[in-house]
PDB file of C-alpha atoms in Angstrom:
ATOM      1  CA  UNK A   6     -20.539-116.945 -49.679  1.00  0.00           C
ATOM      2  CA  UNK A   7     -16.916-116.630 -48.719  1.00  0.00           C
ATOM      3  CA  UNK A   8     -16.302-114.730 -45.471  1.00  0.00           C
ATOM      4  CA  UNK A   9     -13.645-112.069 -45.600  1.00  0.00           C
ATOM      5  CA  UNK A  10     -10.896-112.354 -43.050  1.00  0.00           C
ATOM      6  CA  UNK A  11     -10.604-109.497 -40.605  1.00  0.00           C
ATOM      7  CA  UNK A  12      -7.781-107.156 -41.354  1.00  0.00           C
ATOM      8  CA  UNK A  13      -4.862-107.571 -39.041  1.00  0.00           C
ATOM      9  CA  UNK A  14      -3.882-104.461 -37.083  1.00  0.00           C
ATOM     10  CA  UNK A  15      -0.206-103.660 -37.551  1.00  0.00           C
ATOM     11  CA  UNK A  16       1.960-104.301 -34.529  1.00  0.00           C
ATOM     12  CA  UNK A  17       3.246-100.702 -34.482  1.00  0.00           C
ATOM     13  CA  UNK A  18      -0.331 -99.386 -34.340  1.00  0.00           C
ATOM     14  CA  UNK A  19      -1.178-101.776 -31.493  1.00  0.00           C
ATOM     15  CA  UNK A  20       1.787-100.514 -29.504  1.00  0.00           C
ATOM     16  CA  UNK A  21       0.803 -96.905 -30.180  1.00  0.00           C
ATOM     17  CA  UNK A  22      -2.746 -97.506 -28.958  1.00  0.00           C
ATOM     18  CA  UNK A  23      -1.509 -99.251 -25.823  1.00  0.00           C
ATOM     19  CA  UNK A  24       0.851 -96.358 -25.056  1.00  0.00           C
ATOM     20  CA  UNK A  25      -1.940 -93.831 -25.522  1.00  0.00           C
ATOM     21  CA  UNK A  26      -4.241 -95.826 -23.241  1.00  0.00           C
ATOM     22  CA  UNK A  27      -1.499 -96.122 -20.591  1.00  0.00           C
ATOM     23  CA  UNK A  28      -0.806 -92.377 -20.741  1.00  0.00           C
ATOM     24  CA  UNK A  29      -4.517 -91.549 -20.396  1.00  0.00           C
ATOM     25  CA  UNK A  30      -4.801 -93.853 -17.388  1.00  0.00           C
ATOM     26  CA  UNK A  31      -1.715 -92.294 -15.767  1.00  0.00           C
ATOM     27  CA  UNK A  32      -3.041 -88.764 -16.367  1.00  0.00           C
ATOM     28  CA  UNK A  33      -6.444 -89.583 -14.876  1.00  0.00           C
ATOM     29  CA  UNK A  34      -4.810 -91.190 -11.849  1.00  0.00           C
ATOM     30  CA  UNK A  35      -2.476 -88.205 -11.340  1.00  0.00           C
ATOM     31  CA  UNK A  36      -5.427 -85.817 -11.647  1.00  0.00           C
ATOM     32  CA  UNK A  37      -7.398 -87.768  -9.037  1.00  0.00           C
ATOM     33  CA  UNK A  38      -4.418 -87.759  -6.666  1.00  0.00           C
ATOM     34  CA  UNK A  39      -3.902 -84.022  -7.184  1.00  0.00           C
ATOM     35  CA  UNK A  40      -7.563 -83.286  -6.422  1.00  0.00           C
ATOM     36  CA  UNK A  41      -7.388 -85.464  -3.320  1.00  0.00           C
ATOM     37  CA  UNK A  42      -4.208 -83.730  -2.139  1.00  0.00           C
ATOM     38  CA  UNK A  43      -5.707 -80.306  -2.818  1.00  0.00           C
ATOM     39  CA  UNK A  44      -8.836 -81.148  -0.821  1.00  0.00           C
ATOM     40  CA  UNK A  45      -6.704 -82.363   2.089  1.00  0.00           C
ATOM     41  CA  UNK A  46      -4.546 -79.218   1.925  1.00  0.00           C
ATOM     42  CA  UNK A  47      -7.644 -76.999   1.906  1.00  0.00           C
ATOM     43  CA  UNK A  48      -9.037 -78.796   4.951  1.00  0.00           C
ATOM     44  CA  UNK A  49      -5.712 -78.448   6.766  1.00  0.00           C
ATOM     45  CA  UNK A  50      -5.596 -74.729   5.948  1.00  0.00           C
ATOM     46  CA  UNK A  51      -9.093 -74.252   7.365  1.00  0.00           C
ATOM     47  CA  UNK A  52      -8.157 -76.074  10.555  1.00  0.00           C
ATOM     48  CA  UNK A  53      -5.011 -73.989  10.930  1.00  0.00           C
ATOM     49  CA  UNK A  54      -7.002 -70.788  10.351  1.00  0.00           C
ATOM     50  CA  UNK A  55      -9.482 -71.740  13.072  1.00  0.00           C
ATOM     51  CA  UNK A  56      -6.637 -72.518  15.484  1.00  0.00           C
ATOM     52  CA  UNK A  57      -4.899 -69.193  14.819  1.00  0.00           C
ATOM     53  CA  UNK A  58      -8.189 -67.338  15.264  1.00  0.00           C
ATOM     54  CA  UNK A  59      -8.881 -69.074  18.587  1.00  0.00           C
ATOM     55  CA  UNK A  60      -5.395 -68.221  19.854  1.00  0.00           C
ATOM     56  CA  UNK A  61      -5.816 -64.584  18.828  1.00  0.00           C
ATOM     57  CA  UNK A  62      -9.230 -64.278  20.472  1.00  0.00           C
ATOM     58  CA  UNK A  63      -7.891 -65.915  23.640  1.00  0.00           C
ATOM     59  CA  UNK A  64      -5.018 -63.419  23.812  1.00  0.00           C
ATOM     60  CA  UNK A  65      -7.418 -60.502  23.358  1.00  0.00           C
ATOM     61  CA  UNK A  66      -9.732 -61.825  26.078  1.00  0.00           C
ATOM     62  CA  UNK A  67      -6.770 -62.248  28.445  1.00  0.00           C
ATOM     63  CA  UNK A  68      -5.667 -58.673  27.733  1.00  0.00           C
ATOM     64  CA  UNK A  69      -9.148 -57.335  28.488  1.00  0.00           C
ATOM     65  CA  UNK A  70      -9.340 -59.371  31.708  1.00  0.00           C
ATOM     66  CA  UNK A  71      -5.985 -58.014  32.867  1.00  0.00           C
ATOM     67  CA  UNK A  72      -7.120 -54.467  32.144  1.00  0.00           C
ATOM     68  CA  UNK A  73     -10.399 -55.013  33.978  1.00  0.00           C
ATOM     69  CA  UNK A  74      -8.618 -56.518  36.982  1.00  0.00           C
ATOM     70  CA  UNK A  75      -6.249 -53.565  37.124  1.00  0.00           C
ATOM     71  CA  UNK A  76      -9.155 -51.100  36.977  1.00  0.00           C
ATOM     72  CA  UNK A  77     -11.018 -52.884  39.771  1.00  0.00           C
ATOM     73  CA  UNK A  78      -7.946 -52.863  42.016  1.00  0.00           C
ATOM     74  CA  UNK A  79      -7.193 -49.227  41.096  1.00  0.00           C
ATOM     75  CA  UNK A  80      -3.887 -50.288  39.650  1.00  0.00           C
ATOM     76  CA  UNK A  81      -2.128 -49.954  36.307  1.00  0.00           C
ATOM     77  CA  UNK A  82      -1.640 -52.606  33.680  1.00  0.00           C
ATOM     78  CA  UNK A  83       0.666 -51.924  30.749  1.00  0.00           C
ATOM     79  CA  UNK A  84       0.344 -53.951  27.573  1.00  0.00           C
ATOM     80  CA  UNK A  85       3.505 -55.683  26.339  1.00  0.00           C
ATOM     81  CA  UNK A  86       5.437 -53.729  23.730  1.00  0.00           C
ATOM     82  CA  UNK A  87       4.441 -54.679  20.160  1.00  0.00           C
ATOM     83  CA  UNK A  88       6.903 -56.963  18.404  1.00  0.00           C
ATOM     84  CA  UNK A  89       6.392 -55.667  14.866  1.00  0.00           C
ATOM     85  CA  UNK A  90       6.571 -52.211  13.274  1.00  0.00           C
ATOM     86  CA  UNK A  91       4.958 -51.241   9.984  1.00  0.00           C
ATOM     87  CA  UNK A  92       6.880 -48.508   8.145  1.00  0.00           C
ATOM     88  CA  UNK A  93       5.510 -46.589   5.141  1.00  0.00           C
ATOM     89  CA  UNK A  94       7.527 -44.232   2.967  1.00  0.00           C
ATOM     90  CA  UNK A  95       5.734 -40.935   2.407  1.00  0.00           C
ATOM     91  CA  UNK A  96       8.428 -38.802   0.713  1.00  0.00           C
ATOM     92  CA  UNK A  97      10.518 -39.090  -2.453  1.00  0.00           C
ATOM     93  CA  UNK A  98      14.255 -38.657  -2.982  1.00  0.00           C
ATOM     94  CA  UNK A  99      14.399 -34.846  -3.107  1.00  0.00           C
ATOM     95  CA  UNK A 100      16.958 -33.503  -0.615  1.00  0.00           C
ATOM     96  CA  UNK A 101      17.524 -37.017   0.702  1.00  0.00           C
ATOM     97  CA  UNK A 102      21.037 -37.440   2.211  1.00  0.00           C
ATOM     98  CA  UNK A 103      23.115 -40.513   1.208  1.00  0.00           C
ATOM     99  CA  UNK A 104      22.974 -41.981   4.708  1.00  0.00           C
ATOM    100  CA  UNK A 105      19.189 -41.775   4.740  1.00  0.00           C
ATOM    101  CA  UNK A 106      19.028 -43.390   1.295  1.00  0.00           C
ATOM    102  CA  UNK A 107      21.155 -46.299   2.470  1.00  0.00           C
ATOM    103  CA  UNK A 108      18.917 -46.877   5.505  1.00  0.00           C
ATOM    104  CA  UNK A 109      15.787 -46.715   3.370  1.00  0.00           C
ATOM    105  CA  UNK A 110      17.377 -49.225   1.000  1.00  0.00           C
ATOM    106  CA  UNK A 111      18.098 -51.561   3.921  1.00  0.00           C
ATOM    107  CA  UNK A 112      14.446 -51.332   4.933  1.00  0.00           C
ATOM    108  CA  UNK A 113      13.422 -51.978   1.275  1.00  0.00           C
ATOM    109  CA  UNK A 114      11.542 -48.661   1.264  1.00  0.00           C
ATOM    110  CA  UNK A 115      12.709 -47.820  -2.246  1.00  0.00           C
ATOM    111  CA  UNK A 116       9.487 -46.413  -3.705  1.00  0.00           C
ATOM    112  CA  UNK A 117       6.971 -43.861  -2.540  1.00  0.00           C
ATOM    113  CA  UNK A 118       4.028 -45.369  -0.570  1.00  0.00           C
ATOM    114  CA  UNK A 119       5.801 -48.710  -0.169  1.00  0.00           C
ATOM    115  CA  UNK A 120       5.404 -50.463   3.187  1.00  0.00           C
ATOM    116  CA  UNK A 121       7.408 -53.107   5.061  1.00  0.00           C
ATOM    117  CA  UNK A 122       7.191 -54.980   8.346  1.00  0.00           C
ATOM    118  CA  UNK A 123      10.178 -54.626  10.687  1.00  0.00           C
ATOM    119  CA  UNK A 124      11.145 -56.271  13.954  1.00  0.00           C
ATOM    120  CA  UNK A 125      10.730 -53.955  16.919  1.00  0.00           C
ATOM    121  CA  UNK A 126      14.120 -53.773  18.608  1.00  0.00           C
ATOM    122  CA  UNK A 127      16.696 -51.176  19.617  1.00  0.00           C
ATOM    123  CA  UNK A 128      18.638 -51.334  16.347  1.00  0.00           C
ATOM    124  CA  UNK A 129      15.602 -50.801  14.102  1.00  0.00           C
ATOM    125  CA  UNK A 130      14.338 -47.977  16.326  1.00  0.00           C
ATOM    126  CA  UNK A 131      17.638 -46.130  15.991  1.00  0.00           C
ATOM    127  CA  UNK A 132      17.579 -46.616  12.222  1.00  0.00           C
ATOM    128  CA  UNK A 133      13.994 -45.349  12.032  1.00  0.00           C
ATOM    129  CA  UNK A 134      15.006 -42.197  13.888  1.00  0.00           C
ATOM    130  CA  UNK A 135      17.477 -41.425  11.093  1.00  0.00           C
ATOM    131  CA  UNK A 136      14.789 -41.645   8.395  1.00  0.00           C
ATOM    132  CA  UNK A 137      11.788 -40.325  10.359  1.00  0.00           C
ATOM    133  CA  UNK A 138      11.141 -37.282   8.101  1.00  0.00           C
ATOM    134  CA  UNK A 139      10.746 -39.667   5.133  1.00  0.00           C
ATOM    135  CA  UNK A 140       8.577 -42.368   6.727  1.00  0.00           C
ATOM    136  CA  UNK A 141       5.651 -42.849   9.033  1.00  0.00           C
ATOM    137  CA  UNK A 142       5.404 -45.955  11.164  1.00  0.00           C
ATOM    138  CA  UNK A 143       3.470 -47.605  13.930  1.00  0.00           C
ATOM    139  CA  UNK A 144       2.251 -50.863  15.427  1.00  0.00           C
ATOM    140  CA  UNK A 145      -0.075 -52.784  13.085  1.00  0.00           C
ATOM    141  CA  UNK A 146      -2.870 -55.010  14.320  1.00  0.00           C
ATOM    142  CA  UNK A 147      -3.344 -58.574  13.139  1.00  0.00           C
ATOM    143  CA  UNK A 148      -6.275 -57.443  10.976  1.00  0.00           C
ATOM    144  CA  UNK A 149      -4.078 -54.885   9.207  1.00  0.00           C
ATOM    145  CA  UNK A 150      -1.347 -57.432   8.496  1.00  0.00           C
ATOM    146  CA  UNK A 151      -3.979 -59.864   7.250  1.00  0.00           C
ATOM    147  CA  UNK A 152      -5.367 -57.297   4.801  1.00  0.00           C
ATOM    148  CA  UNK A 153      -1.879 -56.444   3.562  1.00  0.00           C
ATOM    149  CA  UNK A 154      -1.063 -60.095   2.857  1.00  0.00           C
ATOM    150  CA  UNK A 155      -4.400 -60.906   1.222  1.00  0.00           C
ATOM    151  CA  UNK A 156      -4.831 -57.692  -0.783  1.00  0.00           C
ATOM    152  CA  UNK A 157      -1.253 -56.604  -1.555  1.00  0.00           C
ATOM    153  CA  UNK A 158       0.679 -59.841  -1.007  1.00  0.00           C
ATOM    154  CA  UNK A 159       3.292 -60.745  -3.630  1.00  0.00           C
ATOM    155  CA  UNK A 160       6.113 -63.290  -3.426  1.00  0.00           C
ATOM    156  CA  UNK A 161       9.737 -62.599  -4.275  1.00  0.00           C
ATOM    157  CA  UNK A 162      10.919 -65.625  -6.262  1.00  0.00           C
ATOM    158  CA  UNK A 163      14.106 -65.434  -8.357  1.00  0.00           C
ATOM    159  CA  UNK A 164      14.034 -61.641  -8.011  1.00  0.00           C
ATOM    160  CA  UNK A 165      10.591 -61.584  -9.652  1.00  0.00           C
ATOM    161  CA  UNK A 166       7.330 -60.228  -8.232  1.00  0.00           C
ATOM    162  CA  UNK A 167       4.889 -63.154  -8.288  1.00  0.00           C
ATOM    163  CA  UNK A 168       1.211 -62.713  -7.224  1.00  0.00           C
ATOM    164  CA  UNK A 169       0.214 -64.701  -4.165  1.00  0.00           C
ATOM    165  CA  UNK A 170      -2.948 -66.584  -5.160  1.00  0.00           C
ATOM    166  CA  UNK A 171      -2.578 -70.120  -3.809  1.00  0.00           C
ATOM    167  CA  UNK A 172      -1.453 -71.800  -0.587  1.00  0.00           C
ATOM    168  CA  UNK A 173       0.595 -74.227  -2.683  1.00  0.00           C
ATOM    169  CA  UNK A 174       3.043 -71.396  -3.415  1.00  0.00           C
ATOM    170  CA  UNK A 175       3.569 -70.825   0.306  1.00  0.00           C
ATOM    171  CA  UNK A 176       3.931 -74.531   1.035  1.00  0.00           C
ATOM    172  CA  UNK A 177       6.532 -74.889  -1.699  1.00  0.00           C
ATOM    173  CA  UNK A 178       8.709 -72.054  -0.369  1.00  0.00           C
ATOM    174  CA  UNK A 179       8.061 -72.268   3.388  1.00  0.00           C
ATOM    175  CA  UNK A 180       6.877 -75.837   3.915  1.00  0.00           C
ATOM    176  CA  UNK A 181      10.188 -76.746   5.576  1.00  0.00           C
ATOM    177  CA  UNK A 182       9.279 -74.302   8.361  1.00  0.00           C
ATOM    178  CA  UNK A 183       5.781 -75.844   8.744  1.00  0.00           C
ATOM    179  CA  UNK A 184       4.204 -72.747   7.171  1.00  0.00           C
ATOM    180  CA  UNK A 185       1.765 -73.997   4.560  1.00  0.00           C
ATOM    181  CA  UNK A 186      -1.024 -71.419   4.185  1.00  0.00           C
ATOM    182  CA  UNK A 187      -1.695 -67.682   4.185  1.00  0.00           C
ATOM    183  CA  UNK A 188      -2.940 -67.690   7.783  1.00  0.00           C
ATOM    184  CA  UNK A 189       0.358 -69.228   8.897  1.00  0.00           C
ATOM    185  CA  UNK A 190       2.127 -66.341   7.174  1.00  0.00           C
ATOM    186  CA  UNK A 191      -0.115 -63.770   8.872  1.00  0.00           C
ATOM    187  CA  UNK A 192       0.400 -65.348  12.306  1.00  0.00           C
ATOM    188  CA  UNK A 193       4.175 -65.558  11.836  1.00  0.00           C
ATOM    189  CA  UNK A 194       4.325 -61.873  10.887  1.00  0.00           C
ATOM    190  CA  UNK A 195       1.897 -60.637  13.536  1.00  0.00           C
ATOM    191  CA  UNK A 196       3.578 -62.517  16.407  1.00  0.00           C
ATOM    192  CA  UNK A 197       7.144 -62.086  15.102  1.00  0.00           C
ATOM    193  CA  UNK A 198       7.651 -65.834  15.235  1.00  0.00           C
ATOM    194  CA  UNK A 199      10.927 -67.752  14.960  1.00  0.00           C
ATOM    195  CA  UNK A 200      10.803 -67.693  11.150  1.00  0.00           C
ATOM    196  CA  UNK A 201       9.788 -64.043  10.780  1.00  0.00           C
ATOM    197  CA  UNK A 202      12.920 -63.241   8.781  1.00  0.00           C
ATOM    198  CA  UNK A 203      12.344 -66.011   6.217  1.00  0.00           C
ATOM    199  CA  UNK A 204       8.653 -65.178   5.776  1.00  0.00           C
ATOM    200  CA  UNK A 205       9.203 -61.430   5.560  1.00  0.00           C
ATOM    201  CA  UNK A 206      12.047 -61.745   3.054  1.00  0.00           C
ATOM    202  CA  UNK A 207       9.911 -64.003   0.841  1.00  0.00           C
ATOM    203  CA  UNK A 208       7.181 -61.360   0.594  1.00  0.00           C
ATOM    204  CA  UNK A 209       7.674 -58.411  -1.729  1.00  0.00           C
ATOM    205  CA  UNK A 210       7.355 -54.974  -0.164  1.00  0.00           C
ATOM    206  CA  UNK A 211       3.717 -53.856  -0.042  1.00  0.00           C
ATOM    207  CA  UNK A 212       2.858 -51.274  -2.689  1.00  0.00           C
ATOM    208  CA  UNK A 213       0.112 -49.018  -1.351  1.00  0.00           C
ATOM    209  CA  UNK A 214      -1.906 -46.251  -2.985  1.00  0.00           C
ATOM    210  CA  UNK A 215      -2.159 -42.600  -2.039  1.00  0.00           C
ATOM    211  CA  UNK A 216      -4.371 -42.273   1.049  1.00  0.00           C
ATOM    212  CA  UNK A 217      -7.973 -41.258   0.522  1.00  0.00           C
ATOM    213  CA  UNK A 218      -8.241 -37.622   1.522  1.00  0.00           C
ATOM    214  CA  UNK A 219      -4.480 -37.132   1.166  1.00  0.00           C
ATOM    215  CA  UNK A 220      -1.851 -36.393   3.792  1.00  0.00           C
ATOM    216  CA  UNK A 221      -2.093 -33.536   6.280  1.00  0.00           C
ATOM    217  CA  UNK A 222       1.396 -32.046   6.052  1.00  0.00           C
ATOM    218  CA  UNK A 223       4.400 -34.153   5.078  1.00  0.00           C
ATOM    219  CA  UNK A 224       6.923 -31.634   6.385  1.00  0.00           C
ATOM    220  CA  UNK A 225       5.590 -31.802   9.927  1.00  0.00           C
ATOM    221  CA  UNK A 226       5.755 -34.651  12.434  1.00  0.00           C
ATOM    222  CA  UNK A 227       2.628 -36.541  13.396  1.00  0.00           C
ATOM    223  CA  UNK A 228       2.625 -35.321  16.988  1.00  0.00           C
ATOM    224  CA  UNK A 229       2.561 -31.745  15.639  1.00  0.00           C
ATOM    225  CA  UNK A 230      -0.359 -32.420  13.324  1.00  0.00           C
ATOM    226  CA  UNK A 231       1.646 -33.595  10.313  1.00  0.00           C
ATOM    227  CA  UNK A 232       2.400 -37.016   8.889  1.00  0.00           C
ATOM    228  CA  UNK A 233       5.933 -38.319   9.432  1.00  0.00           C
ATOM    229  CA  UNK A 234       7.025 -40.131  12.555  1.00  0.00           C
ATOM    230  CA  UNK A 235       5.540 -42.610  15.006  1.00  0.00           C
ATOM    231  CA  UNK A 236       1.745 -43.036  14.888  1.00  0.00           C
ATOM    232  CA  UNK A 237       1.657 -46.079  17.187  1.00  0.00           C
ATOM    233  CA  UNK A 238      -1.714 -47.819  16.686  1.00  0.00           C
ATOM    234  CA  UNK A 239      -3.078 -45.035  14.469  1.00  0.00           C
ATOM    235  CA  UNK A 240      -1.057 -46.539  11.613  1.00  0.00           C
ATOM    236  CA  UNK A 241      -3.951 -48.973  11.104  1.00  0.00           C
ATOM    237  CA  UNK A 242      -6.290 -46.145  10.065  1.00  0.00           C
ATOM    238  CA  UNK A 243      -3.744 -44.854   7.547  1.00  0.00           C
ATOM    239  CA  UNK A 244      -3.266 -48.301   5.993  1.00  0.00           C
ATOM    240  CA  UNK A 245      -7.036 -48.688   5.548  1.00  0.00           C
ATOM    241  CA  UNK A 246      -7.055 -45.420   3.598  1.00  0.00           C
ATOM    242  CA  UNK A 247      -4.160 -46.583   1.417  1.00  0.00           C
ATOM    243  CA  UNK A 248      -5.410 -50.079   0.507  1.00  0.00           C
TER     244      UNK A 248
END
């Protein structure tokens, strides 16, 4: 019986198969490297979160100790002035003068119930006084800023509103400032760090909902039982109702 010779595979087909095999190997290797990098980035983010939490707890403990020492010595201890202000727009554009509109535009408070974080200095305080009847503001806690970033955080990339869902987005935009995760963003905003301007400008203004239970009286200042004006630390309760 005569044995049939095996059919020869065309050279073009051999090259095609080798290219496909090489591409599959490269894809699998790239996938493994990406998973390894992602695991390392996740671990680094957890370590950074723990460090930021320890620093925050230590600062709170020191503040309580100073207060206790002052009480024991029958003295006064005044907390340092907050570095960040949270402003929320509570009125529309009806009867809004041009100068007030321009200031609101500078603060990025373009829409009703939008909120922004602002540096606490003399210039911003004077500007807030001009627009007080249209906004309410105060000093947010770290927990409030954290909830704003995690629940209402959006990035401003190429003038587009992009949802913030991964630390890789933050690392890509702010990695040059050694800000690589959401907790770094929260810490930079809460402490008004050296790169506060870059981080704050990257984040889209926070769009909040109408507060549960509604407002008391928008035409009256907060100290008179209304809504507009400085709430100091009571702004945290309002934000919780608007999230």
